[in-house]
Each structure stands twice: as C-alpha cells, then as structure tokens.
Coordinates of C-alpha atoms in Angstrom, one line a residue:
M1 CA 20.9 -10.8 -53.7
S2 CA 22.2 -12.4 -50.5
S3 CA 22.4 -10.3 -47.3
P4 CA 23.2 -11.0 -43.7
Y5 CA 20.3 -12.3 -41.6
P6 CA 19.4 -9.6 -39.0
Y7 CA 18.3 -12.3 -36.4
P8 CA 15.4 -10.5 -34.6
L9 CA 15.0 -11.5 -31.0
L10 CA 11.8 -13.6 -31.4
I11 CA 10.3 -16.2 -29.1
R12 CA 10.5 -18.8 -31.8
H13 CA 14.3 -18.7 -31.8
L14 CA 14.3 -20.1 -28.3
L15 CA 13.4 -23.4 -29.8
H16 CA 16.6 -23.9 -31.8
T17 CA 18.8 -25.1 -28.9
P18 CA 16.6 -27.8 -27.4
L19 CA 16.0 -29.3 -30.9
A20 CA 19.7 -29.3 -31.6
Q21 CA 21.0 -30.5 -28.1
S22 CA 18.2 -32.4 -26.3
P23 CA 15.4 -33.3 -28.6
D24 CA 14.6 -36.5 -26.7
R25 CA 13.9 -34.8 -23.3
E26 CA 10.3 -35.1 -22.0
I27 CA 7.5 -32.7 -21.5
V28 CA 5.1 -34.3 -19.0
Y29 CA 1.6 -33.3 -18.1
A30 CA 0.5 -34.6 -14.7
D31 CA 1.3 -38.1 -15.7
R32 CA -1.5 -38.0 -18.2
L33 CA 0.8 -37.8 -21.2
S34 CA 4.4 -37.1 -22.2
Y35 CA 6.2 -36.3 -25.4
D36 CA 9.6 -35.0 -26.5
Y37 CA 10.9 -31.7 -27.8
R38 CA 10.5 -32.8 -31.4
E39 CA 6.8 -33.3 -30.7
L40 CA 6.6 -30.0 -28.8
V41 CA 7.7 -28.2 -31.9
R42 CA 5.3 -30.2 -34.1
R43 CA 2.4 -29.4 -31.8
I44 CA 3.4 -25.7 -31.7
G45 CA 3.3 -25.8 -35.5
R46 CA -0.1 -27.5 -35.5
L47 CA -1.5 -24.9 -33.0
G48 CA -0.2 -22.1 -35.3
S49 CA -1.9 -23.8 -38.3
A50 CA -5.2 -24.3 -36.3
L51 CA -5.4 -20.7 -35.0
S52 CA -4.5 -19.3 -38.4
G53 CA -7.3 -21.5 -39.9
L54 CA -9.7 -19.9 -37.4
G55 CA -8.8 -16.5 -38.7
V56 CA -6.2 -15.4 -36.1
E57 CA -4.0 -12.7 -37.7
P58 CA -1.0 -10.7 -36.5
G59 CA -2.2 -8.2 -33.8
D60 CA -5.1 -10.3 -32.7
T61 CA -5.4 -11.4 -29.1
V62 CA -5.8 -15.0 -28.0
A63 CA -6.7 -15.6 -24.4
V64 CA -6.0 -18.8 -22.4
L65 CA -7.9 -20.1 -19.4
D66 CA -6.3 -23.4 -18.4
W67 CA -4.5 -25.1 -15.6
D68 CA -0.7 -25.5 -15.8
S69 CA -0.4 -27.9 -18.7
H70 CA 1.5 -28.8 -21.9
R71 CA -1.2 -26.9 -23.7
Y72 CA -0.3 -23.7 -21.9
L73 CA 3.4 -24.2 -22.8
E74 CA 2.4 -24.7 -26.5
C75 CA 0.4 -21.4 -26.3
F76 CA 3.4 -19.6 -24.7
F77 CA 5.1 -20.2 -28.1
A78 CA 2.6 -20.6 -30.9
I79 CA 0.4 -17.6 -30.2
P80 CA 3.2 -15.0 -30.1
M81 CA 5.0 -16.8 -32.9
L82 CA 1.9 -15.9 -35.1
G83 CA 2.5 -12.2 -34.4
A84 CA -0.7 -12.4 -32.2
V85 CA -0.8 -11.5 -28.5
L86 CA -1.1 -14.1 -25.8
H87 CA -3.5 -13.0 -23.0
T88 CA -2.9 -15.2 -19.9
V89 CA -6.2 -14.9 -18.0
N90 CA -6.0 -15.0 -14.2
V91 CA -8.7 -17.6 -13.5
R92 CA -8.6 -16.8 -9.8
L93 CA -10.1 -13.3 -10.3
S94 CA -13.8 -12.8 -9.8
P95 CA -16.1 -13.3 -12.9
E96 CA -16.5 -9.5 -13.1
Q97 CA -12.8 -8.9 -13.1
I98 CA -12.2 -11.6 -15.7
L99 CA -14.9 -10.1 -17.9
Y100 CA -13.2 -6.7 -17.5
T101 CA -9.8 -8.1 -18.6
I102 CA -11.3 -10.0 -21.6
N103 CA -13.0 -6.8 -22.8
H104 CA -10.1 -4.5 -22.0
A105 CA -7.6 -6.8 -23.8
K106 CA -9.9 -7.0 -26.8
D107 CA -9.7 -10.8 -27.0
D108 CA -10.6 -12.4 -30.3
V109 CA -10.3 -16.1 -29.4
L110 CA -10.6 -17.8 -26.0
L111 CA -9.0 -21.2 -25.3
V112 CA -11.0 -22.4 -22.3
H113 CA -10.6 -25.5 -20.1
A114 CA -13.8 -27.5 -19.4
D115 CA -13.5 -26.4 -15.7
F116 CA -13.8 -22.8 -16.7
M117 CA -16.6 -23.1 -19.2
P118 CA -19.3 -22.4 -16.6
L119 CA -17.5 -19.2 -15.7
V120 CA -17.2 -18.1 -19.3
G121 CA -20.9 -19.0 -19.8
Q122 CA -21.8 -16.7 -16.9
I123 CA -20.1 -13.7 -18.6
A124 CA -20.4 -14.5 -22.3
G125 CA -23.4 -12.3 -22.9
R126 CA -21.4 -9.2 -21.8
I127 CA -18.2 -9.9 -23.8
E128 CA -18.1 -6.8 -26.0
R129 CA -16.4 -8.3 -29.1
P130 CA -17.5 -11.4 -31.1
V131 CA -15.2 -14.1 -29.8
R132 CA -14.5 -17.7 -30.9
I133 CA -14.0 -20.3 -28.2
V134 CA -11.8 -23.4 -28.4
A135 CA -12.6 -26.1 -25.8
L136 CA -9.7 -27.6 -23.8
G137 CA -9.9 -30.8 -21.8
D138 CA -7.9 -33.7 -20.6
G139 CA -9.5 -35.9 -23.2
A140 CA -11.6 -35.4 -26.3
A141 CA -14.8 -36.3 -24.4
D142 CA -14.0 -33.8 -21.7
G143 CA -13.7 -31.0 -24.3
E144 CA -16.7 -32.1 -26.3
G145 CA -18.8 -32.4 -23.1
A146 CA -18.0 -28.8 -22.2
A147 CA -18.8 -27.7 -25.7
N148 CA -22.2 -29.4 -25.7
A149 CA -23.1 -28.2 -22.2
A150 CA -22.7 -24.5 -22.9
E151 CA -24.4 -22.3 -25.5
L152 CA -21.2 -20.6 -26.5
P153 CA -19.5 -19.8 -29.8
I154 CA -17.3 -22.9 -29.7
V155 CA -15.4 -23.5 -32.9
G156 CA -13.6 -26.7 -32.0
E157 CA -11.9 -28.8 -29.4
Y158 CA -8.1 -28.3 -29.0
E159 CA -6.8 -31.8 -29.7
A160 CA -9.2 -32.3 -32.6
L161 CA -8.1 -29.0 -34.1
L162 CA -4.4 -29.9 -33.7
A163 CA -4.9 -33.4 -35.1
A164 CA -6.3 -31.9 -38.3
A165 CA -3.6 -29.2 -38.6
D166 CA -0.3 -29.0 -40.4
P167 CA 2.7 -29.4 -38.1
G168 CA 4.9 -27.4 -40.5
F169 CA 3.3 -24.0 -40.2
P170 CA 5.7 -21.4 -41.7
F171 CA 6.1 -18.9 -38.8
A172 CA 7.5 -15.7 -40.3
D173 CA 9.9 -13.2 -38.9
F174 CA 8.6 -9.8 -37.9
D175 CA 9.7 -6.8 -35.8
E176 CA 11.1 -8.0 -32.4
Q177 CA 9.3 -5.1 -30.7
T178 CA 6.0 -6.7 -31.6
R179 CA 3.8 -7.2 -28.5
A180 CA 3.9 -10.9 -27.5
T181 CA 1.9 -11.1 -24.2
T182 CA -0.5 -9.2 -22.1
F183 CA -1.8 -10.0 -18.6
Y184 CA -3.4 -8.1 -15.8
T185 CA -2.0 -7.2 -12.4
T186 CA -4.4 -8.0 -9.5
G187 CA -3.5 -4.8 -7.5
T188 CA -5.2 -3.9 -4.3
T189 CA -7.0 -0.8 -5.5
G190 CA -9.1 -0.2 -8.6
L191 CA -9.5 -2.3 -11.7
P192 CA -6.8 -4.7 -12.8
K193 CA -4.1 -3.0 -14.9
G194 CA -2.8 -4.6 -18.1
V195 CA 0.9 -5.0 -18.6
F196 CA 2.5 -6.1 -21.9
F197 CA 5.8 -7.5 -23.2
S198 CA 7.4 -7.7 -26.6
H199 CA 9.3 -10.6 -28.1
R200 CA 12.6 -8.8 -27.5
Q201 CA 11.8 -8.3 -23.9
I202 CA 10.8 -11.9 -23.3
V203 CA 14.0 -13.2 -25.0
L204 CA 16.2 -10.9 -23.0
H205 CA 14.5 -11.7 -19.8
T206 CA 15.0 -15.4 -20.5
L207 CA 18.7 -14.9 -21.1
G208 CA 19.2 -12.6 -18.1
F209 CA 17.3 -14.9 -15.7
M210 CA 19.1 -18.1 -16.9
L211 CA 22.5 -16.4 -16.6
A212 CA 21.8 -15.2 -13.1
L213 CA 20.8 -18.8 -12.1
N214 CA 24.3 -20.0 -13.1
W215 CA 26.5 -17.4 -11.4
T216 CA 27.1 -19.6 -8.3
A217 CA 29.2 -22.6 -8.0
R218 CA 27.4 -24.8 -5.5
H219 CA 23.9 -23.4 -4.9
A220 CA 20.8 -22.5 -6.8
R221 CA 22.1 -23.6 -10.2
F222 CA 19.7 -24.2 -13.1
H223 CA 21.3 -26.7 -15.5
R224 CA 20.7 -29.3 -18.2
D225 CA 20.1 -32.2 -15.8
D226 CA 17.5 -30.4 -13.8
V227 CA 13.8 -31.4 -13.9
Y228 CA 11.6 -28.4 -13.8
M229 CA 8.0 -28.1 -12.4
P230 CA 6.3 -24.7 -11.9
I231 CA 4.2 -24.1 -8.9
T232 CA 3.5 -20.5 -9.9
P233 CA 0.4 -20.3 -12.2
M234 CA 1.3 -19.9 -15.8
F235 CA -1.1 -17.0 -16.0
H236 CA 1.0 -15.1 -13.5
V237 CA 3.9 -13.2 -15.2
H238 CA 4.6 -16.1 -17.6
A239 CA 5.1 -18.4 -14.6
W240 CA 7.9 -16.0 -13.8
G241 CA 9.3 -16.6 -17.3
V242 CA 10.9 -19.9 -16.3
P243 CA 9.1 -22.1 -18.9
Y244 CA 10.8 -20.1 -21.6
G245 CA 14.2 -20.6 -19.9
A246 CA 13.5 -24.3 -19.2
T247 CA 12.6 -24.8 -22.9
L248 CA 15.7 -22.9 -24.1
T249 CA 17.8 -25.1 -21.8
G250 CA 16.1 -28.3 -23.1
I251 CA 15.5 -29.9 -19.8
K252 CA 12.7 -32.2 -18.7
Q253 CA 9.6 -30.3 -17.8
V254 CA 6.7 -31.5 -15.6
Y255 CA 3.4 -29.5 -15.7
P256 CA 1.2 -30.5 -12.7
G257 CA -2.3 -29.2 -13.7
R258 CA -4.3 -28.1 -10.7
Y259 CA -2.3 -27.7 -7.6
E260 CA -3.0 -30.5 -5.1
P261 CA -0.4 -31.3 -2.5
G262 CA -0.6 -35.0 -2.9
V263 CA -0.3 -34.8 -6.7
L264 CA 2.6 -32.4 -6.5
F265 CA 4.5 -34.7 -4.1
D266 CA 3.8 -37.7 -6.4
L267 CA 5.2 -35.8 -9.4
I268 CA 8.3 -34.6 -7.4
E269 CA 9.0 -38.2 -6.3
R270 CA 8.2 -40.0 -9.6
H271 CA 10.0 -37.6 -11.9
G272 CA 12.8 -36.4 -9.7
V273 CA 11.8 -32.8 -9.8
T274 CA 14.8 -30.6 -8.9
F275 CA 13.7 -27.0 -9.7
S276 CA 10.5 -25.1 -8.8
H277 CA 9.2 -21.7 -7.8
C278 CA 6.3 -20.5 -5.8
V279 CA 4.9 -18.0 -3.4
P280 CA 5.4 -18.5 0.4
T281 CA 1.8 -19.6 1.0
I282 CA 2.1 -22.5 -1.5
L283 CA 5.3 -23.7 0.1
H284 CA 3.7 -23.5 3.5
M285 CA 0.8 -25.6 2.2
L286 CA 3.2 -28.2 0.9
L287 CA 5.4 -28.3 4.0
S288 CA 2.3 -28.7 6.2
H289 CA 1.2 -31.8 4.3
P290 CA 2.1 -35.2 5.8
R291 CA 4.0 -36.2 2.7
A292 CA 6.6 -33.5 3.3
E293 CA 8.3 -35.7 5.9
S294 CA 8.3 -38.9 3.7
V295 CA 9.3 -37.6 0.3
D296 CA 13.0 -37.0 -0.3
L297 CA 13.3 -33.2 -1.0
S298 CA 17.1 -33.0 -0.7
N299 CA 17.6 -32.4 -4.4
W300 CA 14.9 -29.7 -4.7
K301 CA 15.8 -26.1 -5.5
V302 CA 12.9 -23.7 -4.8
V303 CA 12.8 -19.9 -5.7
I304 CA 10.4 -18.0 -3.5
G305 CA 8.9 -14.8 -4.8
G306 CA 5.8 -12.7 -4.8
A307 CA 6.1 -12.0 -1.1
A308 CA 8.9 -12.0 1.5
L309 CA 10.3 -15.4 2.5
P310 CA 9.8 -15.6 6.3
Q311 CA 12.8 -17.0 8.1
G312 CA 10.7 -19.6 10.0
L313 CA 9.5 -21.0 6.7
A314 CA 13.0 -21.0 5.3
K315 CA 14.3 -22.9 8.3
R316 CA 11.6 -25.6 7.9
A317 CA 12.5 -26.0 4.2
M318 CA 16.2 -26.2 4.8
A319 CA 15.6 -28.8 7.6
L320 CA 14.0 -31.0 4.8
G321 CA 17.1 -30.5 2.6
I322 CA 15.4 -27.9 0.2
D323 CA 17.8 -25.4 -1.4
I324 CA 15.6 -22.5 -0.9
F325 CA 16.3 -18.8 -1.8
S326 CA 14.4 -15.6 -2.7
G327 CA 13.8 -14.0 -6.0
Y328 CA 12.5 -10.5 -6.4
G329 CA 10.5 -8.8 -9.1
M330 CA 7.0 -7.7 -9.9
S331 CA 4.4 -8.1 -12.7
E332 CA 5.6 -4.9 -14.3
T333 CA 9.3 -6.2 -14.4
G334 CA 8.6 -9.4 -16.3
P335 CA 9.3 -10.3 -13.3
Y336 CA 13.0 -11.0 -12.6
L337 CA 15.3 -8.4 -11.0
C338 CA 17.2 -10.0 -8.1
L339 CA 18.1 -13.4 -6.6
S340 CA 19.4 -14.1 -3.1
T341 CA 22.1 -16.6 -4.2
L342 CA 25.1 -17.5 -2.1
D343 CA 28.6 -17.0 -3.3
G344 CA 31.9 -18.5 -2.2
G345 CA 31.8 -20.2 1.2
K346 CA 28.4 -18.8 2.2
P347 CA 26.7 -22.2 1.6
D348 CA 28.9 -23.5 4.4
A349 CA 27.8 -20.8 6.9
A350 CA 25.8 -21.7 10.0
V351 CA 22.1 -22.3 9.5
D352 CA 20.9 -19.0 11.0
E353 CA 23.4 -17.0 9.0
Q354 CA 22.4 -18.8 5.8
V355 CA 18.7 -18.3 6.5
A356 CA 19.3 -14.5 6.9
M357 CA 21.0 -14.4 3.5
R358 CA 18.6 -16.7 1.7
C359 CA 15.6 -14.6 2.9
K360 CA 17.1 -11.3 1.7
T361 CA 15.7 -9.7 -1.4
G362 CA 19.0 -10.4 -3.2
R363 CA 21.3 -8.7 -5.6
P364 CA 20.4 -7.3 -9.0
G365 CA 21.1 -9.5 -12.0
P366 CA 22.6 -9.0 -15.4
L367 CA 21.5 -5.8 -17.3
V368 CA 19.5 -4.7 -14.2
D369 CA 20.2 -1.0 -13.3
L370 CA 18.6 -0.9 -9.8
K371 CA 18.8 1.9 -7.3
V372 CA 17.5 2.6 -3.8
V373 CA 16.6 6.3 -3.6
D374 CA 15.2 8.8 -1.1
A375 CA 12.3 11.1 -1.7
E376 CA 14.5 13.5 -3.7
G377 CA 15.7 10.6 -6.0
K378 CA 19.2 10.4 -4.5
E379 CA 20.7 7.0 -3.9
V380 CA 20.8 6.1 -0.2
A381 CA 24.0 4.9 1.6
P382 CA 24.8 1.2 1.2
D383 CA 24.9 0.7 5.0
G384 CA 22.1 -1.8 5.4
K385 CA 20.1 0.8 7.5
T386 CA 19.0 3.7 5.4
P387 CA 15.7 3.0 3.6
G388 CA 14.6 4.2 0.2
E389 CA 12.4 3.2 -2.7
I390 CA 13.6 0.7 -5.3
V391 CA 13.7 2.1 -8.8
V392 CA 14.9 0.2 -11.8
R393 CA 15.7 0.0 -15.5
A394 CA 16.2 -3.2 -17.4
P395 CA 15.6 -4.2 -21.1
W396 CA 12.6 -6.4 -20.3
L397 CA 10.5 -4.0 -18.1
T398 CA 6.9 -3.3 -19.3
Q399 CA 6.8 0.0 -21.2
G400 CA 3.5 0.8 -19.5
Y401 CA -0.1 -0.1 -18.8
V402 CA -2.5 -1.0 -21.6
E403 CA -4.5 2.1 -22.5
N404 CA -3.7 3.8 -19.2
P405 CA -1.3 6.7 -19.8
E406 CA -1.8 8.3 -16.4
A407 CA -0.7 5.1 -14.5
T408 CA 2.1 4.7 -17.0
R409 CA 3.5 8.1 -16.3
E410 CA 3.3 7.5 -12.6
L411 CA 5.1 4.1 -13.0
W412 CA 7.9 5.6 -15.1
R413 CA 8.3 9.0 -13.5
G414 CA 11.9 10.3 -13.8
G415 CA 12.8 7.7 -16.4
Y416 CA 13.0 4.8 -13.8
L417 CA 10.3 2.3 -13.1
H418 CA 9.1 2.9 -9.5
T419 CA 8.4 -0.4 -7.7
G420 CA 6.7 1.0 -4.6
D421 CA 9.0 -1.2 -2.5
I422 CA 11.0 0.2 0.4
A423 CA 14.4 -1.4 0.9
V424 CA 17.9 -1.0 2.4
V425 CA 21.1 -2.1 0.6
D426 CA 24.2 -3.4 2.3
E427 CA 27.9 -3.0 1.4
E428 CA 27.8 -6.3 -0.6
G429 CA 25.0 -5.1 -2.7
Y430 CA 22.3 -7.2 -1.2
L431 CA 18.9 -5.6 -0.9
Q432 CA 16.4 -6.2 1.8
I433 CA 12.9 -5.1 1.3
T434 CA 11.5 -3.7 4.5
D435 CA 8.0 -3.0 3.3
R436 CA 5.7 -1.8 0.5
L437 CA 5.1 1.9 0.6
K438 CA 1.5 1.1 1.1
D439 CA 2.1 -1.5 3.8
V440 CA 4.6 0.2 6.1
I441 CA 3.2 0.9 9.5
K442 CA 3.5 4.6 10.4
S443 CA 3.4 4.9 14.2
G444 CA 4.3 8.0 16.3
G445 CA 6.5 9.4 13.5
E446 CA 8.4 6.1 13.1
W447 CA 8.2 3.5 10.4
I448 CA 7.7 -0.1 11.5
S449 CA 8.3 -2.8 8.9
S450 CA 5.5 -5.3 8.6
L451 CA 7.8 -7.7 6.9
E452 CA 10.3 -7.7 9.7
L453 CA 7.5 -8.3 12.2
E454 CA 6.2 -11.2 10.1
S455 CA 9.7 -12.8 9.8
I456 CA 10.2 -12.6 13.6
V457 CA 6.8 -14.0 14.4
S458 CA 7.2 -16.8 11.9
Q459 CA 10.1 -18.1 14.1
V460 CA 7.9 -18.4 17.2
D461 CA 7.1 -22.1 18.0
G462 CA 3.5 -23.0 17.0
V463 CA 3.1 -20.3 14.3
A464 CA 1.9 -21.5 11.0
E465 CA 1.2 -18.3 9.2
V466 CA 1.4 -14.6 10.1
A467 CA 0.5 -11.2 8.8
A468 CA 1.3 -7.8 10.3
I469 CA -0.7 -4.7 9.4
G470 CA -1.1 -1.1 10.7
V471 CA -4.5 -0.3 12.3
P472 CA -5.7 3.2 13.3
D473 CA -4.7 4.6 16.6
E474 CA -5.9 7.9 18.1
K475 CA -2.7 8.7 19.8
W476 CA 0.0 7.3 17.4
S477 CA -1.8 7.4 14.1
E478 CA -1.2 3.6 13.6
R479 CA -0.1 0.7 15.7
P480 CA 0.9 -2.8 14.5
L481 CA -1.5 -5.6 14.7
V482 CA -0.2 -9.2 14.3
I483 CA -2.6 -11.8 12.9
V484 CA -1.5 -15.4 13.4
V485 CA -2.7 -18.8 12.2
P486 CA -1.6 -21.4 14.8
A487 CA 0.0 -24.7 14.0
S488 CA -1.6 -26.1 17.2
D489 CA -4.1 -25.1 19.8
A490 CA -1.4 -24.6 22.3
L491 CA -0.3 -21.2 20.8
T492 CA -1.3 -18.2 22.8
E493 CA -1.2 -14.4 22.2
D494 CA 1.2 -14.0 25.1
A495 CA 3.6 -16.5 23.6
V496 CA 3.7 -14.6 20.3
K497 CA 4.2 -11.3 22.2
A498 CA 7.0 -12.8 24.3
G499 CA 8.7 -14.0 21.1
I500 CA 8.6 -10.5 19.6
K501 CA 9.9 -9.0 22.9
E502 CA 12.8 -11.4 23.0
H503 CA 13.9 -10.2 19.5
A504 CA 13.5 -6.6 20.6
K505 CA 15.7 -7.2 23.6
R506 CA 18.4 -8.5 21.3
G507 CA 18.1 -5.4 19.1
A508 CA 16.7 -7.3 16.1
I509 CA 13.6 -5.0 16.1
S510 CA 12.7 -1.8 17.8
P511 CA 10.7 -2.1 21.1
W512 CA 8.3 0.3 19.5
A513 CA 7.4 -2.4 17.0
V514 CA 6.1 -4.8 19.7
P515 CA 2.3 -4.9 19.2
E516 CA -0.2 -4.4 22.0
R517 CA -2.4 -7.1 20.6
V518 CA -2.1 -10.4 18.7
L519 CA -5.1 -12.0 16.9
I520 CA -5.2 -15.7 16.5
V521 CA -7.4 -16.7 13.6
D522 CA -8.3 -19.8 11.5
A523 CA -7.1 -18.4 8.2
I524 CA -5.5 -15.3 6.7
D525 CA -7.1 -13.7 3.6
K526 CA -5.1 -14.1 0.3
T527 CA -5.2 -12.5 -3.1
S528 CA -5.9 -14.4 -6.3
V529 CA -2.2 -15.3 -6.7
G530 CA -1.8 -16.5 -3.1
K531 CA -0.3 -13.4 -1.5
I532 CA -1.5 -12.1 1.9
D533 CA -4.2 -9.5 1.1
K534 CA -3.2 -6.7 3.4
K535 CA -5.7 -4.3 2.0
L536 CA -8.5 -6.7 2.9
L537 CA -7.0 -7.4 6.3
R538 CA -6.9 -3.6 7.0
E539 CA -10.5 -3.3 6.1
K540 CA -11.4 -6.4 8.1
Y541 CA -9.5 -5.5 11.3
G542 CA -9.1 -1.7 11.0
G543 CA -11.4 -1.1 13.8
T544 CA -9.5 -3.5 16.2
T545 CA -8.1 -1.8 19.2

C-alpha cells in the first residue's frame, strides 16, 4: 500500500540539491586532487560500503584523525549516513587526552592519517576496546608506509578500500534523532567533555546558519558563486557546520590540509576563495605574513569566532579589503547562534563605526531563542549597559554531555542552555560579550571586562597580540594584567598604558580598568584550537605584582 514519505531530517538528504543543481562544481584538496559532486556522492557510497564491509553497524563509533581534506568531508556524510557515530578527534590535544576521548567515546574504528600514526602507536596499548584502523595518506605509498611502520591493527588503506568498494551503497532511512556526531570540548578545567548531535540537529543547524548568512543585501552573503575554504579545523564543531552548508549549496569547496600561511594564500589566489572562517589568532597569523600585502583579498568574506574579534585586527583586515564580521556560538550549540552582519546603509558607515559593529557579538539567528539574564534569571534591559549571562534555546543545541549527567544538569538548568558568557544587549538587539564568567576581572567590587581591555590594547600602534587577565591583589582582590606580543622592538609598556589611559579619558573604559603593569612577551599561550589560554596565563603570571 502506498503512503506519504515522512522525510526524516537526515544528513544524506543534504546531497539532493547539489546533485540536481550543480553536479559539476569542484571539491579540491590542497591542489593534490579535485573531483565534482557526482564523484563526491560516489565516494561517499564507496566509503559506506567499505566501512560496512569492515563490520561497522548502526550505533558504532568511527573516529577520524586527519587534516582538513576531501576525506574528512566524505566522512562527515558517509559515517552518519550508516547510522554510525562520527567522532572527530581533536589532534591538537595531548596524547593522554586523545586516549581519554577514544576510550570515552567507545570508538570501534579509527581512520588515521600517516602523520598521526606515531601518536596512535604511542597510546594503542591502552585503548580499552578492540579497534580497527584504516590508514589515510596523500597517496597509496604514504598510507602503506604508515601501516608497515606501526604494529597496529590496520585493516586497510583508505583509497584502496574505496577502490574495491561499491559506489551504490544503499543508505537506509532511520530515526532523525539518531546520534550523528560526537566530539570533545577542550575546556579549561578537568577532562574533555563529549558533546553530541543528532541528524535532525545538524540538518536544522545547516538550514538556520545558511539562512542567516543570506539576510543582508550587500554584506556577508554566502551564495552559489562563492568558493569556500575552511580555516577552522574540521574536528572542531564540524568546522562550525559550514561544510554541510557549502555542500547543500553546491559551491566549489577547497580543503587546505595542514594550515601553512603560504599554502593558504596560494589556494586563495589560485581558486578565488571568497568565504572562510577562523579564530582571531589564525587571521592574525595570516595578516602578519608577507603575502598578505600582495594577494588580492578584496573578495574574501571571513567569519571570526571562537574568541572576540579585536578592533585592531578588524581594522587591519578591512584595510586589505576583507569583509570581516563576527560569529558567536560554542561547542555545545553546534555552534551557530549569532552573526554581526550589517543591515541597510550600515556597510556605508565610517570605518570606526563599522568596526565597532562588525566586532560585536551579533544578533540571534533564525530559531534561536536567546536571552541575557541576571542572577535571578530575569532578562536585563536592552540598554547596551546592563550585563547578564547569555542563556539560549535552539533546535540544534546539544542535549547534554556524554555520560556526564551532573554536567548536563548544570548546562541546562532552568530549561535554557547556560553559556557562561556575560553580555549586554542594545536596543537594536545586538549582543556584545563583555567577558566569560570565569575570565571577568573582579577588582575592588567592580567588574572589569578583559575583552574590552584586549580590544583597546589591540588598537595601540605596535601591538601584535594581547591578552588581559586578572591577577591576585591583596587590597583589591584582583587587578588587571595586560600581556602583549609586540609587532616591533619599539613598543614599550608605557606606550601601551598611555593608549589605555587615552581611551579611559574618552570614556571608552573606566579609569579603574587601567592596569598598573603591562608585560611584553614573545608569545601568548594558546589552547588546542588556537584560543588564548587564560587559565594557563593566570597560572603562569598569577604571582605577578
């Protein structure tokens, strides 16, 4: 008997549109190879057949340790489409942390690039479950060499397995609430926490994010003629979910492999890359490279997330013609919540006014129910001054932490996901994060925003990077300490202090926020995903007076 098709929201349905509308568009891997969307779908089918042949069943977990590649994109689809769970392993964690995530996620199969085989070899004896390993490489010899060099349970090499597999694997329908992905937050305390997302959540996140990127007429648009290249690792929140959106849209995609500034600029220039996303430290690395001045970046749109976009960095990007703007979210939110896109005539505003807007946290997107609340859970006034914590609901937020009910309850207390971010909201609905609850500097009964301090210092001539933290003070509990990486030897502590004082005179920051001391250092410690590691900085400089 015929009956209506219920059309579950499954990741595999994201492939219908590119096949129908742009099957000839390219998927490029670091200029090593390229193929079209027809071949992408065939390779996804082959990967499904190969993994099924290795015994992968619905509910199993398949982990990936790879650079940003076409293989990773294929895994984004094929593994969940089997009803299995894709575990994107953060290869920048320590070996002990990686071992913990592999054991905690209960991985059954590991897909491992040759570069990470030594790491897996180091921890293999302590993996608690019997795992099968597929070798990845940028050529058959690479993968076979890694296999022969390690005494590991390697069951095949990726390309060889695909070559022998059926491209027409019959991916079945199943419940859209089936878990699709798992990855681990890096956190600043305790062991990494696993978050997870269903097929339904990933499909809705894809639709919501893509819609938000098309709400403006003249700025930040993501469209069919764009060329996409991620500069956020694919292990980190699904590369912010954009590969799913890029595939749905059917645009040309460029995957760069390991991030090297020269290679990234080559790819931008050769393929006409127009849309990317990254954390501020990666953009700083690129704009500090000599090629930044010689490559035409005037068609490049860049979403900055993971940390606040400093105004000084935004000005440098805009001076090179980059259409830069902020995005906001977190690992637990899949990640998209807000974008700082410019409506109406705002793209014509003066540079300083534009910079201020582009560096804001942004406005909530479609289906995002977001509030800024006080300690009693009441919404604060939208006056751009009154701070509160961001709490949120959306259909793609993680439902909790893997096997961690206590942390899940804390995350979702009161029925809203608590972000731990302190923000103000203005009358137009734009949010501005003023700090993390754990990073705000509490001095003499006043709160000093480390992010505001960093944004101000980033605009001082000669400053390359900056971090602001609170350090213990006998009299005031805490005082701000500003840590600066100079762009040249000419920068002095006094020059940085003078820059902060000038902003304080203009009322941009409280005089109380002017630090007594500035440290000039060679480098600022970062987390595994390139964010400033304020926990480590507080430990390192906490005794500074």
